[in-house]
Amino acid sequence: MPTVAVDKVDLWERLGQEFSSEEFDALCFEYGLELDEDTTAEVEEAKKKGLPAQRPQLKIEIPANRYDLLCIEGISRALQVFLRKTETPRYKLVYPPRTKKIRPLFACAILRNVKFTPRSYASFIDLQDKLHQNICRRRQLVAIGTHDLDTLKGPFRYEARAPKDVKFVPLNKHEEYTGEELMALYESDKQLSRYLPIIRDSSVYPIIYDAEDRVLSMPPIINSDHSKITLNTTNVFIDVTATDQTKLDIVANIVTTMFSEYCAEPFTIEPVKMILPDGSTKISPDLSERRMLAHASYVNACTGLSLNSDQVSVLLSRMSLFPTTSKSNPDEIEVSIPATRPDIFHECDIMEDAAIAYGFNNLPHTFPPTTTVGQPSAINKLSDSIRLEWALAGWVEVLPLTLCSHEENFAFLNHVDDNETAVKIANPKTLEFQVVRTTLIPGLLKTIRENRSHPLPLKIFETGDVVFKDTTRERQARNERHAAAVWCNRTAGFEIVHGVFDRAMKMLEIPRISNADSKAETGYYMKETSGVYILLGGYSLSLISSQDPMFFPGRAATIYYRAPPSKRKASTFQHLKQDAKAALHINDDIVLGTLGILHPSVLEKFDIQYPCSAVEFTLDPFKKEMQKIWTNDE
Amino acid sequence: MSPLQLEKEVGDATAKVGQGNAFKQKWIAREGDGLVKAVNSIKDVTQLDLQEIESTGDLKSGEKLLADLRKRKLVVQRKGQWFTVQKGANFTTSTAKPETDLTADMLTSGAWKTSTFKKYNFEAEGIPPAGGALHPLLKVREEIRNIFLEMGFAEMPTSTYVESAFWCFDALFVPQQHPARDLQDTFYISDPVKSLPPEPAYYKRVATVHEHGDYGSAGYRAPWSHEESSKLLLRTHTTASSAHMLYKLAARYRGEAVEGDEKEFTHGAKSTTAHGESSSNDGFRPAKLFSIDRVFRNETMDATHLAEFHQVEGVVADKGLTLADLIGFMRVFFKKMGIENVRFKPAYNPYTEPSLEIFAFHPMLSKWVEVGNSGMFRPEMLEPMGFPKDVRVHGWGLSLERPTMIRYGINNIRTLLGHKVSIEGIENSAAVMF
């Protein structure tokens, strides 16, 4: 959200009233602004010490859609209306007898006989900057230029020219530069270098000329030195260029309406006639008010109030809108929306304004009568039982991050990225966040590394989501809930992680069966990973290969699960490929996870000096069937 | 003797102190470059004092002089302890120790009747149990989950960290040029490349309301990009999942037959209706939904920001809900979290109108702090899903980390979430009862 610094004394003068910090804070709160800071105390302090002090300022946070509040002129106008000290001004176009010829996605206007003071001049520059940073998306979508009209001669032309054919003296320089030279010149400029990529690689650059071929500006980069405005400028020509008509209009309207108050006749703007490439003409800026219908019944239905249309009208007029109650329909209010309020799209926006004027905190406190049945999600219910059982068994729950570096997820575990498994991040700010984890092990090992000072043994666990690519889904990925535990001590303790896994199975009432027992209906069993020939379509495939090099040779097992016949749904789980099955005489058992002593080279990469054993398995097959809404079906 | 010679003879430190003192006592005087004797015999008080201390362990002249000598590092004070032993009432020559604990053997033999037991030190600490522990953040999550469950909310499935820009932003009526969608703020996915298209008719309704307006809204009137919509990203809020659930809730209005539909939300009971009105039987069922799950922001990490954190989110959908209902409900919800004093500030959020920031009075900081966001979802979001105009949906959200940090007095979020969390801290984190 943008923050605007306004001069405190000026604001009190404009509002015709002085406020204490608390009073003004309360007023802001009610209107939906936030008083961030009042620098009065700071300034007083500086004055006492004899230091140079600025005038006291109020820093006010503005909602991101209220472009009309980005300057002291707009804030004071809105608050004056809200406090019923004045009426909302109506902006007028005053036509002079002259024409200008320009191209599309361009808007312009003239402010005549302006009298700037140093502070209003600064505010004018600041508003342009605030608009550039917010709605203009750092000048990408819209750019504003302001000029001293008396140094120029209309009509103006908005053209596109090859960079080498553009040549002018840019703002605050003394020599001429071509378009190409300007790009080089501003490459090292902290401010302007940010905007160069917007047009740099284009074959032509946009440029504005006056009748005597003098350059006004090369949007969105820089104005010319010739037409620059100063404190003494009295006639201001404003140009606005854009890639999108709606934002162009919003910006042109805000800049002109806000500063029209400094014209000899306040709130007047001189429009400009534009001739478009197709020969048609258009008057710029378009300050026409939009008309919308609002209904007292709708306002009441949404807010819980019972107001009539006159009462709603009074509320709306405090929010800088122009309501007229309908003569034919007592429920209807015709609302004229000034050009300064482009944030109003729908009747609900008008309803909100009425509610703000009424005061959110003055609304009655009711309680929705909606009666429903509560229920936890199946997967969280399941993982909560595992979490509780493992904590009761003496293990400590940790909570590492989901994002990790590519190395931690693959190379550090002696795994190779097959590019079929992990979701990768395009724009991380640091190398710590390159992939979404496909295993819980790296997070657990990092936690052990960071807890060196904790007495041994360390026994930690996590239940959390990992993410796999899944091209069959709309989002091309799927979460899977895993549970994992790592034991770290002077001896590796394979049987200890084995024990904590057995405990989980016991609590889920999954019987242990022998790995040679093909007749058992349901249960889990383990097989030594090394040397097992596996051709999997893969459940947690990334963890499984013919020999898992993450583990110490001969100390690694794969855990299999045979679901009860009623739950064996072909669509739910991936199965062993048919040929592999035939070759190995195994049935529809799924791979649940892995268990073993971590390979010393893995420990070394995670900077751990003691042996560790780890177990990781998926919880998804054990999810209880619940009401349809609460399943994980997408 | 010159001062230089003296320094060579007795060393730098000694010369300095000695020379100064000798001048002070007028034992020596300066003559030209050299030092000469000023008196014939001297009485070295310090030496005598030190001798006295050595023999008696004290100095009669008093504490002031002692302090002086200590300062000059000529003496140090050491504490000693002496005990004088005398025979007491329980004196015996037998070597039997008093018992420290009651044992099973004593019960069998009856020895407990005659044994003497050592006095127990009730000031000592007990032996810490070797138990496990749950993570403090998840203890707070459980507490908040319980509040939702007590109030009749169903937990939404949220296991989609990867979302499409369509569900995360477009479906919520977040404009395609909104700053939250910048590379600076959102993690985009490079692999896989883009999402599969959503249901075409719904997609078209969403694109239209953005680009041209519809359902009584002017829309953003900005160019619509399909490419932007099909980008994949890590969800920035769980509201993406809520939007998908609401879309499912509106299925009947879109004329879709949903299998097992009658059992959703109400466990097969007849739908309840708002404000006791009789059901018009248009297929609408009210819903109260919640989730607490991880969200991702492309933030630069510091003491209060992490790239991932947990969002608490609640949604109530019913006919005829009002803003007064939302405010009243929020008061109850936060009261259940132990926050009594809340007030509401108008705010801007692209998918809710009205939008309200919730502020609570923090008694320790003695100021109002923001504790959450809330609002009523915009018609531009609900109507393309198929909801009729009178269905209104409340939504609110807060982070899980913030109340947890306040609860445990934690200042740095990195000591709460992530691998840098101390295991000892987890083991010692107190129980949470709001």
mmCIF file of N, CA and C in Angstrom, chain A residues 91-127:
data_model
loop_
_atom_site.group_PDB
_atom_site.id
_atom_site.type_symbol
_atom_site.label_atom_id
_atom_site.label_comp_id
_atom_site.label_asym_id
_atom_site.label_seq_id
_atom_site.Cartn_x
_atom_site.Cartn_y
_atom_site.Cartn_z
ATOM 1 N N TYR A 91 -15.681 18.845 -11.690
ATOM 2 C CA TYR A 91 -14.597 19.292 -12.568
ATOM 3 C C TYR A 91 -15.166 19.706 -13.906
ATOM 4 N N LYS A 92 -14.637 20.849 -14.437
ATOM 5 C CA LYS A 92 -15.183 21.396 -15.679
ATOM 6 C C LYS A 92 -14.122 21.430 -16.755
ATOM 7 N N LEU A 93 -14.538 21.157 -17.956
ATOM 8 C CA LEU A 93 -13.643 21.362 -19.093
ATOM 9 C C LEU A 93 -13.957 22.741 -19.664
ATOM 10 N N VAL A 94 -12.937 23.561 -19.821
ATOM 11 C CA VAL A 94 -13.140 24.887 -20.404
ATOM 12 C C VAL A 94 -12.393 24.941 -21.731
ATOM 13 N N TYR A 95 -13.170 25.147 -22.806
ATOM 14 C CA TYR A 95 -12.590 25.020 -24.144
ATOM 15 C C TYR A 95 -11.983 26.319 -24.666
ATOM 16 N N PRO A 96 -10.759 26.312 -25.100
ATOM 17 C CA PRO A 96 -10.187 27.448 -25.820
ATOM 18 C C PRO A 96 -10.291 27.170 -27.319
ATOM 19 N N PRO A 97 -10.127 28.150 -28.130
ATOM 20 C CA PRO A 97 -10.258 27.909 -29.579
ATOM 21 C C PRO A 97 -8.951 27.423 -30.204
ATOM 22 N N ARG A 98 -8.636 26.178 -30.096
ATOM 23 C CA ARG A 98 -7.427 25.668 -30.768
ATOM 24 C C ARG A 98 -7.451 24.150 -30.844
ATOM 25 N N THR A 99 -6.676 23.564 -31.699
ATOM 26 C CA THR A 99 -6.659 22.110 -31.858
ATOM 27 C C THR A 99 -5.239 21.571 -31.798
ATOM 28 N N LYS A 100 -5.152 20.338 -31.444
ATOM 29 C CA LYS A 100 -3.855 19.674 -31.418
ATOM 30 C C LYS A 100 -4.030 18.310 -32.072
ATOM 31 N N LYS A 101 -2.970 17.875 -32.719
ATOM 32 C CA LYS A 101 -3.073 16.618 -33.450
ATOM 33 C C LYS A 101 -2.163 15.557 -32.816
ATOM 34 N N ILE A 102 -2.733 14.456 -32.364
ATOM 35 C CA ILE A 102 -1.937 13.454 -31.666
ATOM 36 C C ILE A 102 -2.408 12.026 -31.987
ATOM 37 N N ARG A 103 -1.672 11.013 -31.518
ATOM 38 C CA ARG A 103 -1.990 9.607 -31.803
ATOM 39 C C ARG A 103 -2.666 8.894 -30.639
ATOM 40 N N PRO A 104 -3.093 7.616 -30.871
ATOM 41 C CA PRO A 104 -3.895 6.944 -29.833
ATOM 42 C C PRO A 104 -3.079 6.511 -28.607
ATOM 43 N N LEU A 105 -3.824 5.997 -27.616
ATOM 44 C CA LEU A 105 -3.280 5.629 -26.320
ATOM 45 C C LEU A 105 -2.427 6.760 -25.789
ATOM 46 N N PHE A 106 -3.013 7.909 -25.995
ATOM 47 C CA PHE A 106 -2.382 9.131 -25.604
ATOM 48 C C PHE A 106 -3.481 9.988 -25.027
ATOM 49 N N ALA A 107 -3.163 10.686 -23.973
ATOM 50 C CA ALA A 107 -4.126 11.642 -23.443
ATOM 51 C C ALA A 107 -3.339 12.863 -23.033
ATOM 52 N N CYS A 108 -3.990 14.016 -23.051
ATOM 53 C CA CYS A 108 -3.277 15.203 -22.619
ATOM 54 C C CYS A 108 -4.280 16.225 -22.133
ATOM 55 N N ALA A 109 -3.774 17.237 -21.480
ATOM 56 C CA ALA A 109 -4.644 18.273 -20.941
ATOM 57 C C ALA A 109 -3.782 19.471 -20.614
ATOM 58 N N ILE A 110 -4.449 20.607 -20.429
ATOM 59 C CA ILE A 110 -3.724 21.816 -20.086
ATOM 60 C C ILE A 110 -4.298 22.389 -18.799
ATOM 61 N N LEU A 111 -3.435 22.764 -17.894
ATOM 62 C CA LEU A 111 -3.864 23.504 -16.708
ATOM 63 C C LEU A 111 -3.406 24.943 -16.917
ATOM 64 N N ARG A 112 -4.391 25.857 -16.989
ATOM 65 C CA ARG A 112 -4.089 27.267 -17.307
ATOM 66 C C ARG A 112 -3.919 28.102 -16.050
ATOM 67 N N ASN A 113 -3.017 29.065 -16.125
ATOM 68 C CA ASN A 113 -2.845 30.054 -15.058
ATOM 69 C C ASN A 113 -2.696 29.420 -13.681
ATOM 70 N N VAL A 114 -1.771 28.494 -13.632
ATOM 71 C CA VAL A 114 -1.494 27.805 -12.371
ATOM 72 C C VAL A 114 -0.545 28.657 -11.558
ATOM 73 N N LYS A 115 -0.755 28.688 -10.243
ATOM 74 C CA LYS A 115 0.218 29.345 -9.369
ATOM 75 C C LYS A 115 0.785 28.288 -8.437
ATOM 76 N N PHE A 116 2.050 27.936 -8.666
ATOM 77 C CA PHE A 116 2.678 26.946 -7.793
ATOM 78 C C PHE A 116 3.357 27.634 -6.617
ATOM 79 N N THR A 117 3.330 26.979 -5.476
ATOM 80 C CA THR A 117 4.207 27.362 -4.373
ATOM 81 C C THR A 117 5.232 26.240 -4.282
ATOM 82 N N PRO A 118 6.352 26.439 -3.594
ATOM 83 C CA PRO A 118 7.328 25.343 -3.523
ATOM 84 C C PRO A 118 6.682 24.059 -3.040
ATOM 85 N N ARG A 119 5.753 24.142 -2.086
ATOM 86 C CA ARG A 119 5.166 22.906 -1.559
ATOM 87 C C ARG A 119 4.168 22.285 -2.520
ATOM 88 N N SER A 120 3.360 23.103 -3.203
ATOM 89 C CA SER A 120 2.403 22.502 -4.133
ATOM 90 C C SER A 120 3.135 21.966 -5.361
ATOM 91 N N TYR A 121 4.248 22.608 -5.717
ATOM 92 C CA TYR A 121 5.056 22.114 -6.832
ATOM 93 C C TYR A 121 5.620 20.739 -6.475
ATOM 94 N N ALA A 122 6.159 20.633 -5.252
ATOM 95 C CA ALA A 122 6.715 19.353 -4.798
ATOM 96 C C ALA A 122 5.625 18.284 -4.772
ATOM 97 N N SER A 123 4.435 18.674 -4.347
ATOM 98 C CA SER A 123 3.326 17.731 -4.286
ATOM 99 C C SER A 123 2.943 17.241 -5.690
ATOM 100 N N PHE A 124 2.994 18.163 -6.668
ATOM 101 C CA PHE A 124 2.679 17.834 -8.065
ATOM 102 C C PHE A 124 3.659 16.788 -8.596
ATOM 103 N N ILE A 125 4.963 16.985 -8.322
ATOM 104 C CA ILE A 125 5.990 16.039 -8.766
ATOM 105 C C ILE A 125 5.799 14.710 -8.043
ATOM 106 N N ASP A 126 5.495 14.796 -6.745
ATOM 107 C CA ASP A 126 5.347 13.596 -5.936
ATOM 108 C C ASP A 126 4.157 12.750 -6.381
ATOM 109 N N LEU A 127 3.053 13.414 -6.743
ATOM 110 C CA LEU A 127 1.873 12.674 -7.205
ATOM 111 C C LEU A 127 2.215 11.866 -8.460
#
